[in-house]
Short mmCIF file of C-alpha atoms in Angstrom, two decimals:
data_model
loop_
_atom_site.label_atom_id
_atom_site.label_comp_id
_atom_site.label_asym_id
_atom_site.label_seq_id
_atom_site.Cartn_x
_atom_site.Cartn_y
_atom_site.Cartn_z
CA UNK K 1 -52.78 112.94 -187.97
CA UNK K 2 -54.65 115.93 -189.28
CA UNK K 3 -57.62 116.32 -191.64
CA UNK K 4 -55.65 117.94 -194.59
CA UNK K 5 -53.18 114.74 -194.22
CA UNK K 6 -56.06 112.38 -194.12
CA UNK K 7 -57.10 114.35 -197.36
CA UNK K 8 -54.10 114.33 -199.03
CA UNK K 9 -53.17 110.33 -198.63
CA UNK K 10 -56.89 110.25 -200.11
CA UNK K 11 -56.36 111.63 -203.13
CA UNK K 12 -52.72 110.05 -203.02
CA UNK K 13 -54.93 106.81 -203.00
CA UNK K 14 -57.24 107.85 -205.60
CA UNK K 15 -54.59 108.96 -208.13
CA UNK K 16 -52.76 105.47 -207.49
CA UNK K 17 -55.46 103.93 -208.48
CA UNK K 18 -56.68 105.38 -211.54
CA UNK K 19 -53.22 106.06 -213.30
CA UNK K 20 -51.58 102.58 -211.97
CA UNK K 21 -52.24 99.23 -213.72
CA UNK K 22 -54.27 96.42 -212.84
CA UNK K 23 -53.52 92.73 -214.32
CA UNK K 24 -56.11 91.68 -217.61
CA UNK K 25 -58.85 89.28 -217.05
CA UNK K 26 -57.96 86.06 -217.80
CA UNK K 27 -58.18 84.97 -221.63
CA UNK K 28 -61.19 83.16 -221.50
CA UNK K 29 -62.86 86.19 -220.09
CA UNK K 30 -61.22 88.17 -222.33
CA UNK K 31 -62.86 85.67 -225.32
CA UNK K 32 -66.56 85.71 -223.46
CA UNK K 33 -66.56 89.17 -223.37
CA UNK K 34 -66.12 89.69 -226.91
CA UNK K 35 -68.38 87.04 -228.17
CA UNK K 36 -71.11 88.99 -225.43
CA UNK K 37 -70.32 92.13 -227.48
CA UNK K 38 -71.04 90.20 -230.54
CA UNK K 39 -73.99 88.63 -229.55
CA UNK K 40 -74.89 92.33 -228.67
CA UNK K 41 -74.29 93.72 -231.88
CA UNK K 42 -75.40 90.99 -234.58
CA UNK K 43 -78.93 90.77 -231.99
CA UNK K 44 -81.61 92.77 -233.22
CA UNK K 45 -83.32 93.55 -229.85
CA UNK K 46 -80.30 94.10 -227.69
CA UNK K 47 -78.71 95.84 -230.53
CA UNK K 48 -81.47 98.42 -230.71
CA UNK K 49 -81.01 99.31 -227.11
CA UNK K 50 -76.84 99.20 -226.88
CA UNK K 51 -76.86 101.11 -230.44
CA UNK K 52 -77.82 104.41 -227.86
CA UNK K 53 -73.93 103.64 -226.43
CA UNK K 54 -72.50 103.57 -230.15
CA UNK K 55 -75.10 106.99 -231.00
CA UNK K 56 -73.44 108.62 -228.12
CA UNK K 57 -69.62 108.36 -229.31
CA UNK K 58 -70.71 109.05 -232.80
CA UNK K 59 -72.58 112.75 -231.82
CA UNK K 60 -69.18 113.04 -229.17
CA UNK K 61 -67.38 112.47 -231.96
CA UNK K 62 -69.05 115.53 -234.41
CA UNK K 63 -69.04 117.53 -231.39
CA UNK K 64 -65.09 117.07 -230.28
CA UNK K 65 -63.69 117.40 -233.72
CA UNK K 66 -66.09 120.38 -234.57
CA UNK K 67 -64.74 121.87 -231.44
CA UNK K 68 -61.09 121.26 -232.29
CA UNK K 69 -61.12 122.22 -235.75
CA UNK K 70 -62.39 125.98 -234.33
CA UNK K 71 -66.32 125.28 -234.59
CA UNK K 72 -68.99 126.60 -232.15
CA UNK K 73 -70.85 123.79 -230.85
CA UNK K 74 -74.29 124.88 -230.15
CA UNK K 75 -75.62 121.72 -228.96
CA UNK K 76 -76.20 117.57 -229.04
CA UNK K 77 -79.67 115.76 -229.43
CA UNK K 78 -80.08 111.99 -228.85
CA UNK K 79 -83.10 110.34 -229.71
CA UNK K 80 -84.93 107.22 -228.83
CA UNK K 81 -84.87 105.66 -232.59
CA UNK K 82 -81.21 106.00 -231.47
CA UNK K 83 -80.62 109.09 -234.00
CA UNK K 84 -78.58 111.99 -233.20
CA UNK K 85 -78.11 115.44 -233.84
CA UNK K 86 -74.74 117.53 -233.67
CA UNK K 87 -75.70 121.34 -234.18
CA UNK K 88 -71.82 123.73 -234.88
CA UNK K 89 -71.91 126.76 -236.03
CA UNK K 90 -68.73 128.00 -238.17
CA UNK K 91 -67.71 127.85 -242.04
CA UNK K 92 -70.10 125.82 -244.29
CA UNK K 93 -67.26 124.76 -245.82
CA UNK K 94 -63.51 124.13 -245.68
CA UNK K 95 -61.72 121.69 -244.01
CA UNK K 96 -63.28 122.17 -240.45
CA UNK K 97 -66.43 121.13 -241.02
CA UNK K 98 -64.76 118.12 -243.54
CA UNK K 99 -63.59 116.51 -240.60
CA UNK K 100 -66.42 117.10 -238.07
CA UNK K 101 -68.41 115.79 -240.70
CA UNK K 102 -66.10 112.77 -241.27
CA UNK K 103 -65.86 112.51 -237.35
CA UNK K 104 -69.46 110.59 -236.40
CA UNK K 105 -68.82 107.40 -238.15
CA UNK K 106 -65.46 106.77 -237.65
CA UNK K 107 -65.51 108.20 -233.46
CA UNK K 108 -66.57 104.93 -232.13
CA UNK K 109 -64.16 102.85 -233.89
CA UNK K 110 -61.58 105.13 -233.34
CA UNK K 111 -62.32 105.07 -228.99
CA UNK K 112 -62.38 101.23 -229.29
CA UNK K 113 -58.71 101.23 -230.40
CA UNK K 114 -57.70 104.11 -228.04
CA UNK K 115 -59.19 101.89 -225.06
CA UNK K 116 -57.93 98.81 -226.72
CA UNK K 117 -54.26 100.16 -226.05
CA UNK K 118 -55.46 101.54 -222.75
CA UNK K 119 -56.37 97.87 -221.98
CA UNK K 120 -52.98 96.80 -223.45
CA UNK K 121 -51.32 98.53 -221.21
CA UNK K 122 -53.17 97.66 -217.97
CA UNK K 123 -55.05 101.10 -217.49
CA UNK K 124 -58.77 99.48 -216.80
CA UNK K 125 -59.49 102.40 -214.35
CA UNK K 126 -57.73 104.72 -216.09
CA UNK K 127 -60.02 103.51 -219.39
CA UNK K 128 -63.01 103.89 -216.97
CA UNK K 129 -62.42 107.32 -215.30
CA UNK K 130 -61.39 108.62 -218.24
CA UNK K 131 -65.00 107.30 -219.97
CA UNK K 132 -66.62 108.65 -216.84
CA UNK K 133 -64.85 112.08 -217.49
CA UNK K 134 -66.07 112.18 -221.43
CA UNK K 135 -69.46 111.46 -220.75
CA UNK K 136 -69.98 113.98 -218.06
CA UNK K 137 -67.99 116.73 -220.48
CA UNK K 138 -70.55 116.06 -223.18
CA UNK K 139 -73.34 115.78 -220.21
CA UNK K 140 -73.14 119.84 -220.69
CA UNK K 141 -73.56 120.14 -224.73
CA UNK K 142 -76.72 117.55 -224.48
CA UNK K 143 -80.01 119.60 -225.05
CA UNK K 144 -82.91 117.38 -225.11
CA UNK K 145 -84.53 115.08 -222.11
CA UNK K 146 -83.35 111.65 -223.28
CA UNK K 147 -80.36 112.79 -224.41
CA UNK K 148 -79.62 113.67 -221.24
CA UNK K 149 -81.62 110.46 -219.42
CA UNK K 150 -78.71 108.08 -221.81
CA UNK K 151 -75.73 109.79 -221.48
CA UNK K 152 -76.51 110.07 -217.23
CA UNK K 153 -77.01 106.06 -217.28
CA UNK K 154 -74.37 105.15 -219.63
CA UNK K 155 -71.83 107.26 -217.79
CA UNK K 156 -73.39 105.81 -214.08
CA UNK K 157 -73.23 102.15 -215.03
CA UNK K 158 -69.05 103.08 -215.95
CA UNK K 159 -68.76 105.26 -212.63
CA UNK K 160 -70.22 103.11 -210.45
CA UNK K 161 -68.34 100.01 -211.99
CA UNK K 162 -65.23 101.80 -211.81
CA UNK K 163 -65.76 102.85 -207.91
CA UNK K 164 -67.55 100.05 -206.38
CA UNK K 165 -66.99 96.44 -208.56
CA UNK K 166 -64.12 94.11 -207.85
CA UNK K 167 -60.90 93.86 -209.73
CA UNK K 168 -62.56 91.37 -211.92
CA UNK K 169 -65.75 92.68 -212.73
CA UNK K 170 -63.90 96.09 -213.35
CA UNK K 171 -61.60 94.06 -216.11
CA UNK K 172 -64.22 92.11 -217.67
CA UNK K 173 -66.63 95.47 -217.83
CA UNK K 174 -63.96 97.38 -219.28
CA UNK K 175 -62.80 94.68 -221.70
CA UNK K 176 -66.45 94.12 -223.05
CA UNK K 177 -67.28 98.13 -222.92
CA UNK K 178 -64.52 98.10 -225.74
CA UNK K 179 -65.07 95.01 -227.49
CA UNK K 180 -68.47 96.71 -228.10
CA UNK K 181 -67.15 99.65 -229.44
CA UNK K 182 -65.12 97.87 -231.49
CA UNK K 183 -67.64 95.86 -233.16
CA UNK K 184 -70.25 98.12 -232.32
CA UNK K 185 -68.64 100.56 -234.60
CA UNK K 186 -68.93 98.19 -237.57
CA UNK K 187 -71.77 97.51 -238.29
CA UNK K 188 -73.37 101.27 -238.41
CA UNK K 189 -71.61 101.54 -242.12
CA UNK K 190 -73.47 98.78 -243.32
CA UNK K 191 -76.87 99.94 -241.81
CA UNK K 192 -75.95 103.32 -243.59
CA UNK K 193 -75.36 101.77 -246.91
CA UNK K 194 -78.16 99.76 -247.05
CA UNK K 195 -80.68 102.81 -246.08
CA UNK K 196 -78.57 104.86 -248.78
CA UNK K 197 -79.14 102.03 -251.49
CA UNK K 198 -83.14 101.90 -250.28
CA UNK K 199 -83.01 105.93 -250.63
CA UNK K 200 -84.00 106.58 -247.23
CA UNK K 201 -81.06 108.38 -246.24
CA UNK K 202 -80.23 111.75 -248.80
CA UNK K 203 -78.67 113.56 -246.25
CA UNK K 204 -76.65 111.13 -244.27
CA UNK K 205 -72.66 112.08 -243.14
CA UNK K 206 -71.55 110.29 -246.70
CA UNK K 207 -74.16 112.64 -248.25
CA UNK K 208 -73.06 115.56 -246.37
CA UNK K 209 -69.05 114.68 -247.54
CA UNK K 210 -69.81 114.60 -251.10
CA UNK K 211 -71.49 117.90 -250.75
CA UNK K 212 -68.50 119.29 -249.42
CA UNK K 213 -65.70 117.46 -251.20
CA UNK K 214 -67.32 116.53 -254.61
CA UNK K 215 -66.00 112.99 -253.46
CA UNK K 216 -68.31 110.27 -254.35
CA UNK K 217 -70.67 109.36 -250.68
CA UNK K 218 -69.21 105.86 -251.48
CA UNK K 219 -65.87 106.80 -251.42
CA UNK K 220 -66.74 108.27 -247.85
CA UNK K 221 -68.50 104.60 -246.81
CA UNK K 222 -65.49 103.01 -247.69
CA UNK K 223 -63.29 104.67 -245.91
CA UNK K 224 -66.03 104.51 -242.67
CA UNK K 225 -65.73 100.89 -243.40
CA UNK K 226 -61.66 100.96 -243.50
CA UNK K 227 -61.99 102.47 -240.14
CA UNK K 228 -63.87 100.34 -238.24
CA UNK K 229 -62.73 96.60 -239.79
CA UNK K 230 -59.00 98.03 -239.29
CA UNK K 231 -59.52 99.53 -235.78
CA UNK K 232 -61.09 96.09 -234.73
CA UNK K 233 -58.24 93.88 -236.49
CA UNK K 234 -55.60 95.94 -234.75
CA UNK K 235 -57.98 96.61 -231.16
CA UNK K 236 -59.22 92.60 -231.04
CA UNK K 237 -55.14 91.98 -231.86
CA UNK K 238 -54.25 94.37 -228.61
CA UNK K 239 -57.18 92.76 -226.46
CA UNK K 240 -56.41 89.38 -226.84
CA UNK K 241 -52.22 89.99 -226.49
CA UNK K 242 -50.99 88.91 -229.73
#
């Protein structure tokens, strides 16, 4: 058998594997990793240091939308407070930069659901390559040294699940990775309206929105908020099969 056989029946192999399905954890897994994710999210400590996961879909989420809606994207900064920067050049108004403005808040709710039906359907590598992929497209658009030091770990720990763990551990890592997201993507709004009602917040994405739209930056919270409590109803509904 020759080398460019050997090759091909590789990548034959690989392809199987990341565009096939693979049976969902069990439901009890399916249950602990959610209430893992929650423990994540509602603890202070662990929160502070997962939030970097839920900063890095919200500046992926500026930066794809500003890039879709015909924006230049100059660049991405994450920082270790677990702030973010998305710099676009491009109209200072209009529509385009409505909806990359609109974009951070709402991106990691909006992945949960998109993985929740990749889950649905069986496609845990596929949800995990395709993470992998995403990360190491905005790899190239991060411009500062811990941006770059978060977005290299967070997509390693998925790669590296993906490639090396067990049928299992790939399921249960995937199924908490969105879980996370999901309620992850919650709870953002509320820190937002709480620095907004303390004032220390005057130019926040809500701020930015009624600038633009001379819609009330509550208006904008509540639809953040309609965002992420609907994508987890209808995700958590997909995740655990009912």
């Amino acid at each position: 058998m020759g080398t460019d056989s050997v090759t091909a029946d590789g990548i034959a192999e690989v392809w199987d594997r990341v565009v096939g399905t693979q049976p969902a954890p069990s439901p009890p897994v399916v249950v602990v990793a959610a209430l893992v994710a929650l423990a994540v999210v509602a603890a202070r400590r662990p929160w502070h240091v997962a939030r970097n996961a839920v900063t890095i879909a919200h500046e992926a989420g500026h930066g794809l939308v500003a890039l879709l809606s015909g924006r230049r994207l100059e660049g991405i900064r994450l920082h270790s407070d677990t702030s973010g920067l998305t710099v676009s050049r491009g109209r200072p108004t209009g529509i385009g930069m409505v909806l990359t403005a609109a974009a951070g808040y709402t991106a990691p709710s909006l992945l949960g659901l998109a993985g929740a039906w990749l889950l649905a359907d069986g496609r845990v590598t596929a949800l995990l390559w395709g993470a992998t992929a995403l990360l190491s497209a905005l790899l190239l658009m991060v411009r500062n040294a811990y941006g770059v030091l978060s977005v290299v770990v967070t997509g390693g720990v998925f790669f590296l699940v993906s490639w090396f763990a067990g049928p299992e551990v790939r399921g249960a890592f995937a199924y908490g990775a969105v879980w996370f997201l999901l309620l992850g993507g919650v709870r953002p709004v509320f820190e937002l309206q709480a620095k907004r009602r303390r004032g220390e917040a005057p130019d926040s994405d809500a701020d930015q929105l009624a600038r633009l739209t001379n819609a009330p930056a509550a208006l904008w919270i509540l639809l953040f908020h309609a965002v992420a409590l609907c994508s987890l109803i209808g995700g958590g509904q997909w995740l655990l099969g009912l």
